[in-house]
PDB file of C-alpha atoms in Angstrom:
ATOM      1  CA  MET A   1      59.974 -29.504 -23.756  1.00 31.00           C
ATOM      2  CA  THR A   2      56.786 -29.166 -25.851  1.00 25.00           C
ATOM      3  CA  THR A   3      56.492 -25.494 -24.996  1.00 30.00           C
ATOM      4  CA  GLU A   4      60.085 -24.814 -25.977  1.00 33.00           C
ATOM      5  CA  ASN A   5      59.703 -26.639 -29.285  1.00 38.00           C
ATOM      6  CA  SER A   6      56.532 -24.736 -30.027  1.00 36.00           C
ATOM      7  CA  THR A   7      58.233 -21.435 -29.223  1.00 37.00           C
ATOM      8  CA  SER A   8      61.200 -22.303 -31.401  1.00 40.00           C
ATOM      9  CA  LYS A   9      58.902 -23.113 -34.294  1.00 42.00           C
ATOM     10  CA  ASN A  10      57.094 -19.793 -33.892  1.00 44.00           C
ATOM     11  CA  ASP A  11      60.389 -17.947 -33.758  1.00 42.00           C
ATOM     12  CA  ASN A  12      61.454 -19.569 -37.017  1.00 43.00           C
ATOM     13  CA  ASN A  13      58.191 -18.518 -38.631  1.00 43.00           C
ATOM     14  CA  GLU A  14      58.713 -14.951 -37.444  1.00 44.00           C
ATOM     15  CA  ASP A  15      62.240 -14.917 -38.886  1.00 44.00           C
ATOM     16  CA  LEU A  16      61.000 -16.202 -42.228  1.00 42.00           C
ATOM     17  CA  SER A  17      58.133 -13.746 -42.306  1.00 50.00           C
ATOM     18  CA  LEU A  18      60.539 -10.814 -42.151  1.00 54.00           C
ATOM     19  CA  ASN A  19      61.466 -11.711 -45.710  1.00 63.00           C
ATOM     20  CA  SER A  20      58.055 -10.458 -46.774  1.00 60.00           C
ATOM     21  CA  LEU A  21      59.376  -6.911 -46.453  1.00 66.00           C
ATOM     22  CA  GLN A  22      61.678  -7.691 -49.360  1.00 71.00           C
ATOM     23  CA  THR A  23      58.675  -8.219 -51.619  1.00 73.00           C
ATOM     24  CA  LEU A  24      58.090  -4.465 -51.748  1.00 79.00           C
ATOM     25  CA  ARG A  25      60.481  -4.177 -54.670  1.00 78.00           C
ATOM     26  CA  SER A  26      58.663  -6.899 -56.562  1.00 82.00           C
ATOM     27  CA  VAL A  27      55.229  -5.224 -56.291  1.00 88.00           C
ATOM     28  CA  LEU A  28      56.170  -1.532 -56.337  1.00 91.00           C
ATOM     29  CA  THR A  29      58.003   0.647 -58.810  1.00 93.00           C
ATOM     30  CA  SER A  30      60.886   2.790 -57.543  1.00 92.00           C
ATOM     31  CA  ARG A  31      58.582   5.829 -57.501  1.00 95.00           C
ATOM     32  CA  GLU A  32      55.915   3.928 -55.539  1.00 95.00           C
ATOM     33  CA  GLU A  33      58.510   2.668 -53.078  1.00 92.00           C
ATOM     34  CA  GLN A  34      59.691   6.239 -52.481  1.00 93.00           C
ATOM     35  CA  ALA A  35      56.084   7.380 -52.018  1.00 95.00           C
ATOM     36  CA  PHE A  36      55.505   4.688 -49.397  1.00 94.00           C
ATOM     37  CA  MET A  37      58.687   5.697 -47.555  1.00 92.00           C
ATOM     38  CA  SER A  38      57.559   9.346 -47.591  1.00 93.00           C
ATOM     39  CA  ILE A  39      54.188   8.395 -46.099  1.00 94.00           C
ATOM     40  CA  LEU A  40      55.919   6.226 -43.503  1.00 90.00           C
ATOM     41  CA  PHE A  41      58.263   9.084 -42.589  1.00 89.00           C
ATOM     42  CA  SER A  42      55.469  11.651 -42.366  1.00 89.00           C
ATOM     43  CA  SER A  43      53.341   9.340 -40.192  1.00 87.00           C
ATOM     44  CA  SER A  44      55.826   9.546 -37.316  1.00 76.00           C
ATOM     45  CA  ALA A  45      54.610  11.419 -34.244  1.00 59.00           C
ATOM     46  CA  THR A  46      57.992  13.139 -33.921  1.00 59.00           C
ATOM     47  CA  ILE A  47      58.156  14.434 -37.492  1.00 54.00           C
ATOM     48  CA  ARG A  48      54.898  16.229 -38.256  1.00 57.00           C
ATOM     49  CA  ALA A  49      53.129  16.937 -34.994  1.00 56.00           C
ATOM     50  CA  ASN A  50      49.390  17.507 -35.416  1.00 61.00           C
ATOM     51  CA  ASN A  51      49.574  16.555 -39.108  1.00 68.00           C
ATOM     52  CA  PHE A  52      50.210  12.840 -39.389  1.00 84.00           C
ATOM     53  CA  GLY A  53      50.621  11.318 -42.830  1.00 89.00           C
ATOM     54  CA  LEU A  54      50.024  12.969 -46.197  1.00 93.00           C
ATOM     55  CA  SER A  55      46.954  14.106 -48.083  1.00 94.00           C
ATOM     56  CA  ARG A  56      45.882  12.147 -51.168  1.00 96.00           C
ATOM     57  CA  LYS A  57      46.966  15.104 -53.318  1.00 96.00           C
ATOM     58  CA  GLU A  58      50.458  14.950 -51.819  1.00 96.00           C
ATOM     59  CA  VAL A  59      50.662  11.187 -52.371  1.00 97.00           C
ATOM     60  CA  GLU A  60      49.454  11.474 -55.966  1.00 97.00           C
ATOM     61  CA  LYS A  61      52.053  14.159 -56.584  1.00 97.00           C
ATOM     62  CA  LEU A  62      54.725  11.697 -55.422  1.00 97.00           C
ATOM     63  CA  LEU A  63      53.208   9.012 -57.664  1.00 97.00           C
ATOM     64  CA  GLU A  64      52.880  11.507 -60.543  1.00 96.00           C
ATOM     65  CA  VAL A  65      49.173  10.823 -61.100  1.00 95.00           C
ATOM     66  CA  THR A  66      46.022  12.924 -60.655  1.00 93.00           C
ATOM     67  CA  ARG A  67      42.693  11.566 -59.330  1.00 90.00           C
ATOM     68  CA  ASN A  68      43.287   8.106 -60.731  1.00 94.00           C
ATOM     69  CA  ASP A  69      41.208   5.963 -58.373  1.00 95.00           C
ATOM     70  CA  ALA A  70      42.151   2.614 -59.875  1.00 96.00           C
ATOM     71  CA  TYR A  71      45.866   3.299 -59.653  1.00 97.00           C
ATOM     72  CA  PHE A  72      45.722   4.976 -56.222  1.00 97.00           C
ATOM     73  CA  PHE A  73      43.833   2.111 -54.570  1.00 96.00           C
ATOM     74  CA  SER A  74      45.980  -0.446 -56.396  1.00 96.00           C
ATOM     75  CA  PHE A  75      49.009   1.220 -54.800  1.00 96.00           C
ATOM     76  CA  LEU A  76      47.443   0.961 -51.325  1.00 96.00           C
ATOM     77  CA  SER A  77      46.491  -2.679 -51.879  1.00 95.00           C
ATOM     78  CA  ARG A  78      49.908  -3.737 -53.178  1.00 94.00           C
ATOM     79  CA  VAL A  79      51.717  -2.071 -50.271  1.00 94.00           C
ATOM     80  CA  ASN A  80      49.443  -3.761 -47.732  1.00 92.00           C
ATOM     81  CA  GLN A  81      49.884  -7.137 -49.394  1.00 89.00           C
ATOM     82  CA  ALA A  82      53.651  -6.786 -49.048  1.00 88.00           C
ATOM     83  CA  VAL A  83      53.965  -5.335 -45.536  1.00 88.00           C
ATOM     84  CA  GLY A  84      50.565  -6.069 -43.995  1.00 85.00           C
ATOM     85  CA  ARG A  85      52.067  -8.250 -41.276  1.00 82.00           C
ATOM     86  CA  TYR A  86      53.891  -5.254 -39.811  1.00 85.00           C
ATOM     87  CA  TYR A  87      52.264  -2.098 -41.177  1.00 89.00           C
ATOM     88  CA  ARG A  88      48.961  -0.989 -42.648  1.00 91.00           C
ATOM     89  CA  LEU A  89      48.654   1.797 -45.196  1.00 94.00           C
ATOM     90  CA  ILE A  90      45.333   3.582 -44.652  1.00 94.00           C
ATOM     91  CA  TYR A  91      43.457   6.192 -46.642  1.00 95.00           C
ATOM     92  CA  ASP A  92      40.745   8.051 -44.757  1.00 91.00           C
ATOM     93  CA  GLU A  93      38.599   9.727 -47.384  1.00 91.00           C
ATOM     94  CA  GLU A  94      36.629  11.785 -44.865  1.00 86.00           C
ATOM     95  CA  ARG A  95      39.799  13.309 -43.424  1.00 86.00           C
ATOM     96  CA  ASP A  96      41.701  13.156 -46.741  1.00 91.00           C
ATOM     97  CA  GLN A  97      44.710  11.611 -45.034  1.00 92.00           C
ATOM     98  CA  VAL A  98      47.018   8.718 -45.915  1.00 95.00           C
ATOM     99  CA  VAL A  99      48.969   7.248 -42.996  1.00 93.00           C
ATOM    100  CA  VAL A 100      51.028   4.203 -42.162  1.00 93.00           C
ATOM    101  CA  MET A 101      50.218   2.461 -38.879  1.00 90.00           C
ATOM    102  CA  LEU A 102      52.476  -0.060 -37.155  1.00 85.00           C
ATOM    103  CA  ARG A 103      50.921  -3.317 -36.010  1.00 81.00           C
ATOM    104  CA  VAL A 104      51.727  -4.144 -32.387  1.00 76.00           C
ATOM    105  CA  PRO A 105      50.450  -6.868 -30.025  1.00 71.00           C
ATOM    106  CA  ALA A 106      47.759  -5.747 -27.594  1.00 66.00           C
ATOM    107  CA  ARG A 107      50.176  -6.410 -24.718  1.00 70.00           C
ATOM    108  CA  SER A 108      52.614  -3.862 -26.142  1.00 72.00           C
ATOM    109  CA  ALA A 109      49.838  -1.348 -26.749  1.00 68.00           C
ATOM    110  CA  ARG A 110      48.959  -1.440 -23.051  1.00 67.00           C
ATOM    111  CA  HIS A 111      52.376   0.028 -22.267  1.00 72.00           C
ATOM    112  CA  THR A 112      51.499   3.026 -24.432  1.00 72.00           C
ATOM    113  CA  LEU A 113      47.910   3.628 -23.364  1.00 81.00           C
ATOM    114  CA  SER A 114      46.901   3.934 -19.717  1.00 83.00           C
ATOM    115  CA  GLU A 115      43.440   2.857 -18.583  1.00 81.00           C
ATOM    116  CA  GLU A 116      42.372   6.503 -18.663  1.00 84.00           C
ATOM    117  CA  SER A 117      43.712   7.002 -22.208  1.00 89.00           C
ATOM    118  CA  LEU A 118      41.928   3.888 -23.449  1.00 86.00           C
ATOM    119  CA  ALA A 119      38.677   4.954 -21.775  1.00 85.00           C
ATOM    120  CA  VAL A 120      38.868   8.459 -23.267  1.00 89.00           C
ATOM    121  CA  LEU A 121      39.636   7.063 -26.720  1.00 91.00           C
ATOM    122  CA  LEU A 122      36.721   4.615 -26.534  1.00 87.00           C
ATOM    123  CA  PHE A 123      34.352   7.359 -25.363  1.00 88.00           C
ATOM    124  CA  MET A 124      35.377   9.617 -28.248  1.00 91.00           C
ATOM    125  CA  PHE A 125      35.192   6.718 -30.694  1.00 89.00           C
ATOM    126  CA  TYR A 126      31.624   5.967 -29.654  1.00 85.00           C
ATOM    127  CA  GLN A 127      30.563   9.611 -29.821  1.00 89.00           C
ATOM    128  CA  GLN A 128      32.145  10.376 -33.157  1.00 90.00           C
ATOM    129  CA  GLU A 129      32.009   7.073 -35.065  1.00 85.00           C
ATOM    130  CA  VAL A 130      28.677   5.776 -33.782  1.00 80.00           C
ATOM    131  CA  LEU A 131      26.687   8.844 -32.760  1.00 83.00           C
ATOM    132  CA  LYS A 132      28.403  10.879 -35.502  1.00 87.00           C
ATOM    133  CA  HIS A 133      29.269  13.862 -33.333  1.00 89.00           C
ATOM    134  CA  GLU A 134      31.815  16.113 -34.996  1.00 92.00           C
ATOM    135  CA  PHE A 135      33.859  16.513 -31.809  1.00 94.00           C
ATOM    136  CA  THR A 136      33.918  15.745 -28.073  1.00 94.00           C
ATOM    137  CA  LEU A 137      33.978  18.487 -25.460  1.00 93.00           C
ATOM    138  CA  LEU A 138      36.458  18.311 -22.592  1.00 91.00           C
ATOM    139  CA  THR A 139      33.560  19.001 -20.225  1.00 90.00           C
ATOM    140  CA  GLN A 140      31.833  15.855 -21.549  1.00 90.00           C
ATOM    141  CA  LEU A 141      34.920  13.782 -20.761  1.00 90.00           C
ATOM    142  CA  LEU A 142      35.164  15.237 -17.272  1.00 87.00           C
ATOM    143  CA  GLU A 143      31.483  14.580 -16.630  1.00 85.00           C
ATOM    144  CA  ALA A 144      31.865  10.995 -17.832  1.00 82.00           C
ATOM    145  CA  PHE A 145      35.117  10.109 -16.037  1.00 78.00           C
ATOM    146  CA  GLY A 146      36.190  12.896 -13.715  1.00 64.00           C
ATOM    147  CA  HIS A 147      34.205  11.670 -10.730  1.00 60.00           C
ATOM    148  CA  GLU A 148      35.423   8.077 -11.181  1.00 55.00           C
ATOM    149  CA  VAL A 149      39.099   8.672 -10.380  1.00 55.00           C
ATOM    150  CA  LYS A 150      41.075  10.642  -7.836  1.00 58.00           C
ATOM    151  CA  LYS A 151      42.346  13.924  -9.265  1.00 66.00           C
ATOM    152  CA  GLY A 152      40.125  13.134 -12.238  1.00 70.00           C
ATOM    153  CA  SER A 153      40.571  16.424 -14.110  1.00 81.00           C
ATOM    154  CA  ARG A 154      44.363  16.173 -14.122  1.00 84.00           C
ATOM    155  CA  ARG A 155      44.400  12.488 -15.083  1.00 85.00           C
ATOM    156  CA  ILE A 156      41.928  12.993 -17.916  1.00 87.00           C
ATOM    157  CA  GLN A 157      44.057  15.839 -19.248  1.00 90.00           C
ATOM    158  CA  LEU A 158      47.158  13.623 -19.079  1.00 90.00           C
ATOM    159  CA  ALA A 159      45.237  10.931 -20.975  1.00 90.00           C
ATOM    160  CA  ILE A 160      44.322  13.435 -23.696  1.00 93.00           C
ATOM    161  CA  ASP A 161      47.941  14.610 -23.900  1.00 92.00           C
ATOM    162  CA  THR A 162      49.063  10.994 -24.433  1.00 90.00           C
ATOM    163  CA  LEU A 163      46.511  10.509 -27.203  1.00 92.00           C
ATOM    164  CA  ARG A 164      47.652  13.735 -28.861  1.00 90.00           C
ATOM    165  CA  LYS A 165      51.292  12.623 -28.756  1.00 86.00           C
ATOM    166  CA  ILE A 166      50.560   9.377 -30.587  1.00 86.00           C
ATOM    167  CA  GLY A 167      48.377  11.206 -33.104  1.00 87.00           C
ATOM    168  CA  ALA A 168      45.058   9.616 -32.097  1.00 90.00           C
ATOM    169  CA  VAL A 169      43.224  12.877 -31.329  1.00 92.00           C
ATOM    170  CA  GLU A 170      43.614  16.532 -32.216  1.00 90.00           C
ATOM    171  CA  PRO A 171      42.216  19.768 -30.783  1.00 91.00           C
ATOM    172  CA  HIS A 172      39.052  21.155 -32.349  1.00 89.00           C
ATOM    173  CA  GLN A 173      38.784  24.912 -32.045  1.00 82.00           C
ATOM    174  CA  LEU A 174      35.405  26.120 -30.847  1.00 79.00           C
ATOM    175  CA  SER A 175      36.014  29.142 -28.647  1.00 76.00           C
ATOM    176  CA  GLU A 176      38.376  30.348 -25.960  1.00 76.00           C
ATOM    177  CA  GLN A 177      35.946  29.072 -23.325  1.00 80.00           C
ATOM    178  CA  GLU A 178      35.254  25.602 -24.760  1.00 86.00           C
ATOM    179  CA  GLU A 179      37.928  22.942 -25.282  1.00 91.00           C
ATOM    180  CA  ALA A 180      37.131  20.121 -27.701  1.00 94.00           C
ATOM    181  CA  TYR A 181      38.894  17.222 -29.444  1.00 95.00           C
ATOM    182  CA  ARG A 182      38.235  14.977 -32.419  1.00 93.00           C
ATOM    183  CA  LEU A 183      39.629  11.675 -33.602  1.00 92.00           C
ATOM    184  CA  THR A 184      42.269  11.529 -36.311  1.00 90.00           C
ATOM    185  CA  VAL A 185      42.577   8.774 -38.895  1.00 90.00           C
ATOM    186  CA  ILE A 186      44.975   7.076 -36.442  1.00 90.00           C
ATOM    187  CA  GLY A 187      42.492   7.205 -33.578  1.00 91.00           C
ATOM    188  CA  VAL A 188      39.671   5.825 -35.729  1.00 89.00           C
ATOM    189  CA  ASN A 189      41.773   2.832 -36.789  1.00 87.00           C
ATOM    190  CA  MET A 190      43.361   1.871 -33.469  1.00 85.00           C
ATOM    191  CA  PHE A 191      40.554  -0.526 -32.499  1.00 80.00           C
ATOM    192  CA  SER A 192      40.349  -3.838 -34.318  1.00 76.00           C
ATOM    193  CA  ASP A 193      36.983  -5.371 -35.140  1.00 72.00           C
ATOM    194  CA  SER A 194      37.738  -8.231 -32.718  1.00 73.00           C
ATOM    195  CA  PHE A 195      38.461  -5.763 -29.890  1.00 73.00           C
ATOM    196  CA  LEU A 196      35.185  -3.936 -30.502  1.00 74.00           C
ATOM    197  CA  HIS A 197      33.378  -7.269 -30.609  1.00 70.00           C
ATOM    198  CA  ARG A 198      34.732  -8.272 -27.191  1.00 70.00           C
ATOM    199  CA  MET A 199      33.971  -4.860 -25.717  1.00 68.00           C
ATOM    200  CA  VAL A 200      30.333  -4.778 -26.875  1.00 66.00           C
ATOM    201  CA  GLU A 201      29.702  -8.364 -25.762  1.00 67.00           C
ATOM    202  CA  PHE A 202      31.125  -7.519 -22.340  1.00 62.00           C
ATOM    203  CA  SER A 203      28.933  -4.422 -22.019  1.00 61.00           C
ATOM    204  CA  HIS A 204      25.827  -6.374 -23.083  1.00 56.00           C
ATOM    205  CA  SER A 205      26.690  -9.478 -21.022  1.00 56.00           C
ATOM    206  CA  SER A 206      25.710 -11.617 -23.994  1.00 57.00           C
ATOM    207  CA  GLN A 207      27.167 -13.030 -27.182  1.00 58.00           C
ATOM    208  CA  LEU A 208      26.657 -11.005 -30.351  1.00 49.00           C
ATOM    209  CA  SER A 209      27.376 -11.800 -33.973  1.00 56.00           C
ATOM    210  CA  LYS A 210      30.138  -9.912 -35.720  1.00 52.00           C
ATOM    211  CA  GLU A 211      27.501  -8.453 -38.047  1.00 59.00           C
ATOM    212  CA  ASP A 212      25.631  -6.961 -35.079  1.00 55.00           C
ATOM    213  CA  VAL A 213      28.807  -5.389 -33.733  1.00 50.00           C
ATOM    214  CA  MET A 214      29.858  -3.985 -37.089  1.00 52.00           C
ATOM    215  CA  LYS A 215      26.389  -2.553 -37.612  1.00 56.00           C
ATOM    216  CA  PHE A 216      26.554  -0.950 -34.164  1.00 53.00           C
ATOM    217  CA  PHE A 217      29.868   0.726 -34.950  1.00 55.00           C
ATOM    218  CA  ASN A 218      29.068   1.470 -38.593  1.00 55.00           C
ATOM    219  CA  ARG A 219      32.206  -0.411 -39.617  1.00 49.00           C
ATOM    220  CA  TYR A 220      30.896  -2.100 -42.765  1.00 41.00           C
ATOM    221  CA  ASN A 221      33.182  -1.316 -45.730  1.00 40.00           C
ATOM    222  CA  LEU A 222      34.697   1.515 -43.729  1.00 40.00           C
ATOM    223  CA  TYR A 223      38.301   0.393 -43.527  1.00 41.00           C
ATOM    224  CA  GLU A 224      40.040  -2.669 -44.826  1.00 44.00           C
ATOM    225  CA  GLY A 225      41.497  -5.103 -42.324  1.00 47.00           C
ATOM    226  CA  GLU A 226      41.969  -4.938 -38.586  1.00 50.00           C
ATOM    227  CA  GLY A 227      43.019  -2.224 -36.188  1.00 52.00           C
ATOM    228  CA  PHE A 228      45.728  -2.418 -33.594  1.00 51.00           C
ATOM    229  CA  LEU A 229      44.226  -3.247 -30.199  1.00 53.00           C
TER     230      LEU A 229
END
């Protein structure tokens, strides 16, 4: 009885929270609303394969402004205030990409990412976001994981293919002999700070402060808000 009442209350809160999507029109102009919809459309994995989202220049063209930092970041902030429960609008300055990411519960994310995909993504995240490598070689992934699983080479390649389909990684051309991949703005933002905290504490077998974890992953002032796992 208590569980059912609690669930019903949560359901009511979820229904009411959907109304927050209606606040877009109260915080955005018609032009800004159209710009957000264009970014949302272009962020789909089925629309612009290998080129998720829009560049800042493309977004500013939609907004009819040029290199106006105050206005551009105000636009990002106002969108996230309105739809932050369901989506997050992200600008990655290093990659010059603006994308919209959908928030999903970790349980749902597990249906998208296999254990191999998650392991590959974490390995690349550590190499590129912590060690600051520009890319990760396929041979490095095979050396790290190939011997751990049966038919390791094939399963690692399937994991990479999955990550490419959801826009988390992209090929990095080196030569015909060497195959490499790098994280996209989507891949960089898939891990929430709380997920990284749990992962590092587990690997160290000890409790760590959030500040220690953020310092380890160089996450201070990097992106606003949480990721998606």
